XYZ file of C-alpha atoms in Angstrom:
345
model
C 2.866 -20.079 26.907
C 6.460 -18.990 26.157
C 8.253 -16.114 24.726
C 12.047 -16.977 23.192
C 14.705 -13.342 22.524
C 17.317 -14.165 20.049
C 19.858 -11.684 18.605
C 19.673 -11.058 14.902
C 21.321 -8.954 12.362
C 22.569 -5.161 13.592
C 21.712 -6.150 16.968
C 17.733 -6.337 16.814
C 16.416 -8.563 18.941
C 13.906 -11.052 17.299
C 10.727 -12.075 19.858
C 9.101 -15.707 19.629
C 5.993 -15.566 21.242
C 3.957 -19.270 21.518
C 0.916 -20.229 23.282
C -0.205 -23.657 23.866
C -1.846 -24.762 20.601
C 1.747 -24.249 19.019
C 0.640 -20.962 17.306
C 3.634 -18.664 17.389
C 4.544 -15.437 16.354
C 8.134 -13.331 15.569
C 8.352 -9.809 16.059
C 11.411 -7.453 15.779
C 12.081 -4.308 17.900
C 12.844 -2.951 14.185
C 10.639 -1.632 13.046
C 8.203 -3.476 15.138
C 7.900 -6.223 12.264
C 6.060 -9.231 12.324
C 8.217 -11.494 10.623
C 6.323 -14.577 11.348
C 2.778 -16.329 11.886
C 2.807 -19.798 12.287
C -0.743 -21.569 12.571
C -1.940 -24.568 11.939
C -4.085 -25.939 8.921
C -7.078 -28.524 9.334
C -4.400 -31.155 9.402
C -2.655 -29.473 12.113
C 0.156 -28.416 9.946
C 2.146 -25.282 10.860
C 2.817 -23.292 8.063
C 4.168 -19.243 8.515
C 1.178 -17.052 6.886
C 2.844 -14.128 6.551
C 5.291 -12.713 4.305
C 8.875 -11.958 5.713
C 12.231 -11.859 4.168
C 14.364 -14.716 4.491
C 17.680 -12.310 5.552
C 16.385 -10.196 8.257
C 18.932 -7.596 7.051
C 16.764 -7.283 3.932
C 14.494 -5.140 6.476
C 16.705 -2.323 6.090
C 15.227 -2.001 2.714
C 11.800 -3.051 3.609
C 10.095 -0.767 0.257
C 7.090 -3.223 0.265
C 6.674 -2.945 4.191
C 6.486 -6.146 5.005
C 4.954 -6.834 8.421
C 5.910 -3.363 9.619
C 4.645 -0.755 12.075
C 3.392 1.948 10.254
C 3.189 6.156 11.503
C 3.161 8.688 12.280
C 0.302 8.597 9.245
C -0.513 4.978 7.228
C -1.951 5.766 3.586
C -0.744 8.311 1.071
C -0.858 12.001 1.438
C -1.626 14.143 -0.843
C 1.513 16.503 -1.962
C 3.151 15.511 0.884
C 1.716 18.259 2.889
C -0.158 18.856 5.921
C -2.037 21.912 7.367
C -3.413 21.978 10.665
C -4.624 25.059 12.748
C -3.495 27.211 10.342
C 0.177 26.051 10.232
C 1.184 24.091 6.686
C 3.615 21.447 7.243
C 6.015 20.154 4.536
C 6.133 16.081 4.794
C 9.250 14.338 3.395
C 8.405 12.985 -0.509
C 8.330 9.238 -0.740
C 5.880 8.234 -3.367
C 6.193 10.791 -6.597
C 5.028 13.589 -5.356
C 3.320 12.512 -2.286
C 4.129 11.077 1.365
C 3.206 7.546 2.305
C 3.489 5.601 5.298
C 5.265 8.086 7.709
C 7.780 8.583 5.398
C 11.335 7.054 4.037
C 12.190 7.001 8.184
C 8.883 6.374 9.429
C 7.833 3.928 12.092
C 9.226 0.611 10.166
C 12.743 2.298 9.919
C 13.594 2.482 13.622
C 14.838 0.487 16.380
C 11.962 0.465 19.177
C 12.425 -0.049 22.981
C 11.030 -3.343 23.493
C 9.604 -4.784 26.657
C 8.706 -8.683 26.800
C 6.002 -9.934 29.200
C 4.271 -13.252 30.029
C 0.966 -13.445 32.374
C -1.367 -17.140 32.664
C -3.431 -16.004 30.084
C -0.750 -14.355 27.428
C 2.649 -13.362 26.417
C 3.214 -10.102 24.297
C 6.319 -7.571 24.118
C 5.291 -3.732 24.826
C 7.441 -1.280 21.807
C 7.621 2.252 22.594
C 9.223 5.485 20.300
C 9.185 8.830 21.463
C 9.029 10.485 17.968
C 10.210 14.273 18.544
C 8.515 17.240 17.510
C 9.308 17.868 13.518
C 10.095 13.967 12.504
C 8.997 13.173 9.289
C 7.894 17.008 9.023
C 5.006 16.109 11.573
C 4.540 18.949 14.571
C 4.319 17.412 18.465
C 6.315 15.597 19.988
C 4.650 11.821 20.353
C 5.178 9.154 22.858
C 3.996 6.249 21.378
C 3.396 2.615 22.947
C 2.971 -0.534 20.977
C 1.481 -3.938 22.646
C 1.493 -6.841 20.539
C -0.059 -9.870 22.966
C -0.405 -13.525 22.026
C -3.554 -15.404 24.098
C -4.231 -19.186 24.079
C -7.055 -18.394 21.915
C -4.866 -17.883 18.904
C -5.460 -14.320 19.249
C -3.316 -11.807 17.765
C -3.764 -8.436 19.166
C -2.488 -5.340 18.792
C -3.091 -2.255 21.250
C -1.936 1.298 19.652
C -1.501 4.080 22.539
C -0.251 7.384 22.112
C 0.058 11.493 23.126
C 1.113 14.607 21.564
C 1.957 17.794 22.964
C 0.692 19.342 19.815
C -2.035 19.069 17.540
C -1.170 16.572 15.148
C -1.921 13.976 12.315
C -1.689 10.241 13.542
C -2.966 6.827 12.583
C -1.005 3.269 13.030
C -1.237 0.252 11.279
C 0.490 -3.326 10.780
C 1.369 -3.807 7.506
C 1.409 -7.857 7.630
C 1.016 -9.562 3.972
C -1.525 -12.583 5.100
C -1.244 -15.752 3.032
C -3.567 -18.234 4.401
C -2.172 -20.910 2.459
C 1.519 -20.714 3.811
C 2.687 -20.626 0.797
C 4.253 -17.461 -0.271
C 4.448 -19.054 -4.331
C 0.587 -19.586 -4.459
C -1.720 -15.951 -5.094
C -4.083 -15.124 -2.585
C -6.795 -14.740 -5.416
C -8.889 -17.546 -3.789
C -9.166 -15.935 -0.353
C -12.444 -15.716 0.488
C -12.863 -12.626 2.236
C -16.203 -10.805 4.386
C -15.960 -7.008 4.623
C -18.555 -5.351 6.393
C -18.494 -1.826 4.275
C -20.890 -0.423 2.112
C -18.343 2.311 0.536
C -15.153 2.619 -0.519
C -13.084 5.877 -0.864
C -12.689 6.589 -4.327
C -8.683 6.568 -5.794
C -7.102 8.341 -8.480
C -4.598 7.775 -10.913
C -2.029 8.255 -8.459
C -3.823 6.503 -5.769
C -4.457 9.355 -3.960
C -8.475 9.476 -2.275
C -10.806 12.069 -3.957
C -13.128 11.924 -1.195
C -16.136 10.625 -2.775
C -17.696 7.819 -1.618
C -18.789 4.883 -3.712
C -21.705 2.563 -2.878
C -20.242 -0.707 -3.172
C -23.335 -2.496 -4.450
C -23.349 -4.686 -7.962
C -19.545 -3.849 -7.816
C -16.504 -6.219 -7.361
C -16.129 -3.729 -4.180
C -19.274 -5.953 -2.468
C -17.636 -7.993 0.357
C -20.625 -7.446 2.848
C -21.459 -11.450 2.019
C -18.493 -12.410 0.927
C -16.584 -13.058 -2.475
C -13.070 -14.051 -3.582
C -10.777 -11.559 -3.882
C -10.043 -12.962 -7.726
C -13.109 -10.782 -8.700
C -11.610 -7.579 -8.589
C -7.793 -8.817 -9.564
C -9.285 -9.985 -12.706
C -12.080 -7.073 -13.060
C -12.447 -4.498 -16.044
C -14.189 -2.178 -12.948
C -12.313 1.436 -13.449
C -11.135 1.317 -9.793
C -9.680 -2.338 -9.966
C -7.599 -0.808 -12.726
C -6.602 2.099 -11.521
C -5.301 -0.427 -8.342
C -3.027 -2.056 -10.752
C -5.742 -4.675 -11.222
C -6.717 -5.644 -7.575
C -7.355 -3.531 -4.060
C -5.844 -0.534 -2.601
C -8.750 1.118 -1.137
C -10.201 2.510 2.202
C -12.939 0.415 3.034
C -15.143 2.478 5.637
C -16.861 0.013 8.215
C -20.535 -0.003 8.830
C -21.318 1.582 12.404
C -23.254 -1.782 13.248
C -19.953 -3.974 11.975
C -17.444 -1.921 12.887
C -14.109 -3.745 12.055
C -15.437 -7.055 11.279
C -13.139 -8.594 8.435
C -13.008 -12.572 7.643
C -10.276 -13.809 5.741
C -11.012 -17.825 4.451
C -8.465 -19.897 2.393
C -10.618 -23.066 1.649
C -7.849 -25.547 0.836
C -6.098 -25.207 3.754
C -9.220 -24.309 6.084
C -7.263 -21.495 7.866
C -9.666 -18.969 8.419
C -8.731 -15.318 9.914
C -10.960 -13.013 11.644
C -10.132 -9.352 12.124
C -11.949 -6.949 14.452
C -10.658 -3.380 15.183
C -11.819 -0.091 16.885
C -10.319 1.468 13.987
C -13.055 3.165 11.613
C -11.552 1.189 8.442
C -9.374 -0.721 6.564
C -7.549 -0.736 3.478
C -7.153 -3.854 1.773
C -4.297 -3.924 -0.407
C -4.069 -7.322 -2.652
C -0.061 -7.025 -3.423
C -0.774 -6.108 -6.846
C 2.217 -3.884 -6.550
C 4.575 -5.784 -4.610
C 7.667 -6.142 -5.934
C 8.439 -9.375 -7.421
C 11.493 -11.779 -6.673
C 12.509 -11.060 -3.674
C 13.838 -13.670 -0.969
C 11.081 -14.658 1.147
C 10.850 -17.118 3.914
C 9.688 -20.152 2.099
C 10.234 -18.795 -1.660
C 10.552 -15.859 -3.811
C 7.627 -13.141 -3.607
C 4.897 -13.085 -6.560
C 3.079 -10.480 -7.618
C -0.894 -10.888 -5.231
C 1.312 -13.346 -3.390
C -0.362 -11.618 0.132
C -3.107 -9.740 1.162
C -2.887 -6.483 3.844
C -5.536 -5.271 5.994
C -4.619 -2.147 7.242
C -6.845 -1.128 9.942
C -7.060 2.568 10.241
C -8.864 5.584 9.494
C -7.848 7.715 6.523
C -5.374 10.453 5.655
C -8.208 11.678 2.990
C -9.917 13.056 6.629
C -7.461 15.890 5.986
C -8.701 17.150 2.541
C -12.194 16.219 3.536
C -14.250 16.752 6.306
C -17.247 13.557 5.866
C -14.500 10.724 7.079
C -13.355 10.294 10.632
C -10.495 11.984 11.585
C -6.851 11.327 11.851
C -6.016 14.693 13.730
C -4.854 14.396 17.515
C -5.651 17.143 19.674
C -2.795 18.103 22.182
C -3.014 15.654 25.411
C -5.916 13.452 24.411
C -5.212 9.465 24.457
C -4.855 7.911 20.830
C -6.263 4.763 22.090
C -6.960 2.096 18.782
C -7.151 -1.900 18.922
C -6.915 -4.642 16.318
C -7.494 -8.130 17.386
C -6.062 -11.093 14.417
C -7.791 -14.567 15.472
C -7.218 -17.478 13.954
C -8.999 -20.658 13.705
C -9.953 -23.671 11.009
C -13.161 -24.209 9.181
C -15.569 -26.724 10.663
């Protein structure tokens, strides 16, 4: 086990964490992005299977979120506004009319303190933002503590801790594009991937949740026994289309499942297995993502990754049958997501 610092661009400092099988992975205090996942294939070829810019400076810019920490909210809110006890709170405007991802100077925009560690078992770096009262329009002032921790198990995990002084909205995510096949060129259409939901949150035309929940059965929304994720890119299904023909929706977990994902690319036999504490995910196929930009290991392609973004939704806020995002004054935000890795027998 080993963890490398290097100085980058602007000053950030760039974190190479490695365990023993070889599996490594890059983080940046900025923004707390993972800029790198390198495991191996069934020939024991490393290959990065994530997207990350080949200029780190391109971060500055980061519109698609590449491998970023997301806050103080992940998803869209509606009108970019937010109401709690009484008290409406005007959210900066970053997606037409309505706020997304914490903002234009959310969570991915900043520099974070960064703390490296090793142990016998692991090696990780701790991030931590204090994120004063009124940021991003958001009321409390949050102390928030990031642990990303690499184990010889080709585990991935990331541990999400946080207090307010105020009531407030919060809900983190990593928003990592996985390729399975390392190859940034080739369209993650022939993942294979296990979701154990039976509804989705319903979008509209501006992507925004309505609230109802839709039973995912004889639907290209059906991952509870797995299916490529080509069968709702290429679907005529309403909600496939309203994606941009693919995913962008809230996938609530089953209480028996909770936070079991499986992510299979068959030609290289890399296989990824998610489990989180989080009550859901979105799954977001890239059908947005913006095309041509300089990636490590080629230009980007439209569905050229696929993001799980473990969380529970902003729609909580409009409507009161999904699990909450509010944070009550002085009570631990306390919210794991575990990445493992391995190769098909």
């Amino acid at each position: 086990m080993k963890i490398t610092t290097q100085k980058v661009v602007n000053g950030w400092q760039l974190y190479t964490l490695t365990n023993e099988h070889k599996m490594s992975v890059s983080i940046l205090d900025y923004g707390g992005i993972i800029t790198e996942i390198n495991v191996p294939d069934r020939h024991n070829n490393l290959k990065n299977v994530v997207l990350g810019f080949k200029n780190y400076a391109d971060y500055e810019h980061n519109l698609n979120f590449l491998g970023a920490l997301v806050g103080r909210v992940a998803g869209r809110i509606q009108d970019a506004r937010l109401t709690i006890q009484g008290l409406t709170y005007e959210l900066d405007v970053n997606e037409g009319t309505h706020h997304i991802h914490g903002g234009s100077n959310g969570f991915h925009q900043l520099i974070w303190a960064s703390t490296p560690f090793q142990t016998e078992e692991a090696v990780g770096v701790i991030l931590r933002h204090t994120s004063p009262d009124g940021e991003g329009g958001y009321p409390g002032t949050v102390d928030v503590t990031v642990t990303y921790t690499l184990t010889n198990n080709n585990e991935l995990q990331i541990d999400y801790d946080a207090t307010s002084d105020k009531k407030t909205a919060l809900t983190l995510t990593n928003h990592s594009y996985f390729n399975l096949s390392g190859n940034p060129a080739t369209a993650i259409d022939q993942h294979h991937v296990t979701v154990n939901s039976d509804a989705i949150i319903e979008l509209d035309k501006d992507l925004i949740a309505t609230g109802k929940m839709l039973d995912v059965t004889n639907t290209p929304f059906d991952f509870r026994k797995g299916r490529l994720l080509a069968d709702g890119i290429q679907s005529t299904f309403p909600q496939n289309i309203i994606a941009s023909h693919g995913y962008d929706h809230y996938f609530l977990f089953n209480d028996e499942h909770r936070g079991s994902i499986q992510v299979r690319d068959d030609i290289s036999g890399r296989v990824l297995s998610i489990n989180t504490t989080h009550p859901g995910v979105v799954m977001y196929t890239a059908n947005c993502l913006d095309e041509g930009l300089e990636l490590t290991g080629g230009p980007s392609i439209k569905y050229g990754g696929v993001c799980f973004e473990t969380q529970a939704s902003p729609a909580s806020l409009q409507y009161e049958n999904l699990p909450t995002i509010l944070l009550d004054a002085h009570v631990p935000y306390e919210k794991q997501t575990v990445f493992t890795f391995f190769v098909a027998e």
